[in-house]
Coordinates of C-alpha atoms in Angstrom, one line a residue:
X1 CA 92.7 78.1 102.7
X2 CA 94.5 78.7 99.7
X3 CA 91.6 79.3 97.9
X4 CA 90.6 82.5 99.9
X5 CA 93.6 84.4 99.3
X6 CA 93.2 85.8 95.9
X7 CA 89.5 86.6 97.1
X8 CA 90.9 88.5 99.9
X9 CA 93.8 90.1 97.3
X10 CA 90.4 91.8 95.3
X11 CA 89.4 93.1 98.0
X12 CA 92.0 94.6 99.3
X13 CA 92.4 96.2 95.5
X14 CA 89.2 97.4 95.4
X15 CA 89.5 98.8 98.5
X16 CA 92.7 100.6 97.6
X17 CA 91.0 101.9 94.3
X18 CA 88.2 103.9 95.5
X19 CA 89.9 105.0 99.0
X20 CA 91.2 108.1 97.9
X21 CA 87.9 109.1 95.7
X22 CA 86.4 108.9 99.2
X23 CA 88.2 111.1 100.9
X24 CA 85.9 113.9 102.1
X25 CA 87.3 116.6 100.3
X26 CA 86.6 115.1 97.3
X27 CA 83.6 116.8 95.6
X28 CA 82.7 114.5 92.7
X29 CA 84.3 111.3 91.8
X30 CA 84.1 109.0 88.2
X31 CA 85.3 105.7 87.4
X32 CA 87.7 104.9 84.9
X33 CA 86.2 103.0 81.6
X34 CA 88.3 101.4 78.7
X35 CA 89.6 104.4 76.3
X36 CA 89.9 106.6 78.8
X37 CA 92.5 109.3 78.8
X38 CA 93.2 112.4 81.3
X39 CA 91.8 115.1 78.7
X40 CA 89.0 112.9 77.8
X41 CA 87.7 112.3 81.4
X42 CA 88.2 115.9 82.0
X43 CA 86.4 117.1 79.0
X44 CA 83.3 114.7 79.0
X45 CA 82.9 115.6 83.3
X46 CA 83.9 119.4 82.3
X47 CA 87.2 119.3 85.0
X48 CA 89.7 121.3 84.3
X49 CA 93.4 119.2 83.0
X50 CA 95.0 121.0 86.3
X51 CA 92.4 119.9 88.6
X52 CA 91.8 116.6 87.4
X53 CA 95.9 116.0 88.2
X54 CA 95.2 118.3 91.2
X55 CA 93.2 116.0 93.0
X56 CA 95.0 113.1 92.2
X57 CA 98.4 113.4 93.2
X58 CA 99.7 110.3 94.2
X59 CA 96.9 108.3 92.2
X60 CA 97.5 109.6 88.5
X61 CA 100.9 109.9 87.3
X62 CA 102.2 113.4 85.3
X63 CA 101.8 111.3 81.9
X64 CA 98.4 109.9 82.9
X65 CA 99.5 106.5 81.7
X66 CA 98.7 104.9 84.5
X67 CA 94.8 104.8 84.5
X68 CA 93.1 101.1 85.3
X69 CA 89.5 100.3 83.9
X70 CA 86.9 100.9 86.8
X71 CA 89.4 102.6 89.2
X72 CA 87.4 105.4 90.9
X73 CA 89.5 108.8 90.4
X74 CA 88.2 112.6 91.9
X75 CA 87.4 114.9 89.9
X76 CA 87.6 117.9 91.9
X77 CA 88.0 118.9 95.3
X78 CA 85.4 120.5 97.7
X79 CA 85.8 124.2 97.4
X80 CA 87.8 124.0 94.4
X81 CA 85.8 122.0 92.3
X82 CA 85.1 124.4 89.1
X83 CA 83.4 122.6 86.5
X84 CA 83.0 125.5 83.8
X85 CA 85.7 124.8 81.5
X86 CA 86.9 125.1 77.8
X87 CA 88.5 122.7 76.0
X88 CA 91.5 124.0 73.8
X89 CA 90.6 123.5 70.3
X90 CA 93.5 124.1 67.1
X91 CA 94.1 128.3 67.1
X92 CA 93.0 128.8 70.6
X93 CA 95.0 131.6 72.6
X94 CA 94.2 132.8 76.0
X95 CA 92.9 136.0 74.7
X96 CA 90.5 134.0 72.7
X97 CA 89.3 131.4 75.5
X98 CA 88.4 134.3 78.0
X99 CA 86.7 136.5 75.2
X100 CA 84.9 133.4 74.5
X101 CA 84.7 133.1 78.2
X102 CA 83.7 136.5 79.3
X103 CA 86.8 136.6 82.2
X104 CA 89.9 138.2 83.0
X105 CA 93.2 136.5 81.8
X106 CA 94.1 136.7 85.9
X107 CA 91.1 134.7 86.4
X108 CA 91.8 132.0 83.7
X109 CA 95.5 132.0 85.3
X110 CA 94.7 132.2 88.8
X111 CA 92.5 129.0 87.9
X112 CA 94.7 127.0 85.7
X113 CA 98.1 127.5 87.8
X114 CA 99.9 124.9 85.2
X115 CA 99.3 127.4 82.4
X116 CA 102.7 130.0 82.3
X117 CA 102.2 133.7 82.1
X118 CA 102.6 134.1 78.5
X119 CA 99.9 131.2 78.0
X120 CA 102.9 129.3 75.4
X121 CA 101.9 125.8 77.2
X122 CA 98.4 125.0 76.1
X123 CA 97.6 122.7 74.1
X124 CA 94.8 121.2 71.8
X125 CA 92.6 118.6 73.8
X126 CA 93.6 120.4 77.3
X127 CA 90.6 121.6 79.2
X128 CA 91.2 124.9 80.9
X129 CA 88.9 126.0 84.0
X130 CA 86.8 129.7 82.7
X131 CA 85.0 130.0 85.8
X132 CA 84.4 134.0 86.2
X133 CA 85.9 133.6 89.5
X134 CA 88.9 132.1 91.3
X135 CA 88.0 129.0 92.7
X136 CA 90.9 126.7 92.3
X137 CA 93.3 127.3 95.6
X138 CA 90.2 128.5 97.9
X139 CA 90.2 131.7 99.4
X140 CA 92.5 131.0 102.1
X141 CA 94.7 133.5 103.7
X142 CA 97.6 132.0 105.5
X143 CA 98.9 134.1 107.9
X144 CA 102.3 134.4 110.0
X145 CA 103.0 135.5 113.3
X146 CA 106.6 136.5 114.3
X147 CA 107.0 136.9 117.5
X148 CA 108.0 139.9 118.8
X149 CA 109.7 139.3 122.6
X150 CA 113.5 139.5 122.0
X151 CA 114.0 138.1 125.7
X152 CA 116.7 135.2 126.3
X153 CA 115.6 131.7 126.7
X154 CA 118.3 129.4 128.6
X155 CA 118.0 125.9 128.8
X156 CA 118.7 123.9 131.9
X157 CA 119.7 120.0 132.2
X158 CA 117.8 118.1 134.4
X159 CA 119.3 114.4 135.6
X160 CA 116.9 111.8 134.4
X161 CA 117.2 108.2 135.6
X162 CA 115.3 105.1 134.3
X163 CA 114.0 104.7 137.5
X164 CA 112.1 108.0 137.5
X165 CA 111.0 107.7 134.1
X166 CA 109.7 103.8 134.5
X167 CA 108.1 104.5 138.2
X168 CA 104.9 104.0 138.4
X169 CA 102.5 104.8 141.0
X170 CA 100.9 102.2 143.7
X171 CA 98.0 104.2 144.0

């Protein structure tokens, strides 16, 4: 019986390492191979840095140091999955990345919402989502409704015994 344990502890782990890939709003998955790296995977499946981490959260650490050879990651999440990207190369600025790009700098921030306003956080290797249109976040709209009636609400006790709760019917 002994035997069958560590054959039942594999498959347990590679259950738990391509669960989350399988979620369904997972648009594209890959599997982790020996070198990998968070801005390596990102640039070779053109996802973004942001949505690579993104869709991960809970999986891949902030560092990325915690990748495992043939663990199945998502790349991108249905609806948000933008897979025209840049990769930042020695020089790059956000003015030249969307003139290379042809978009807005709202577009490339709205996209990459881990780059600051003033674009001082990229970095070479990082691969920035220049989609010419905001896909990361959807096109959601929540809204709020505040109620409007203004009338008093009073509460009244009511005497509960464990009989009455535990009764049950002889029907």
């Amino acid at each position: 019986m002994v035997a069958f344990v560590p054959a039942a502890l594999l498959a347990v782990a590679a259950i738990a390492n391509t669960a989350y890939a399988q979620t369904p709003s997972c648009a594209r998955t890959y599997t982790v191979q020996s070198g990998d790296f968070c801005d390596k995977i990102s640039a070779a499946q053109n996802a973004s840095t942001f949505q690579l981490a993104d869709a991960n959260k809970g999986v891949i650490d902030a560092a990325c140091d915690n990748l495992f050879i043939g663990e199945t990651i998502c790349l991108g999440l249905t609806g948000e999955d933008c897979s025209t990207v840049a990769v930042v190369q020695d020089g790059d600025t956000c003015a030249t990345i969307t003139s290379a790009a042809g978009i807005q700098l709202s577009t490339l921030l709205a996209n990459n919402p881990n780059v600051d306003a003033n674009c001082d956080n990229i970095y070479v290797g990082e691969v920035l989502c220049t989609a010419s249109t905001v896909i990361v976040g959807g096109s959601t709209t929540t809204t709020i409704v505040i109620p409007t009636n203004t009338g008093t609400v009073t509460a009244t006790p009511v005497a509960v015994t464990s009989d009455s709760v535990f009764a049950t019917s002889s029907a």
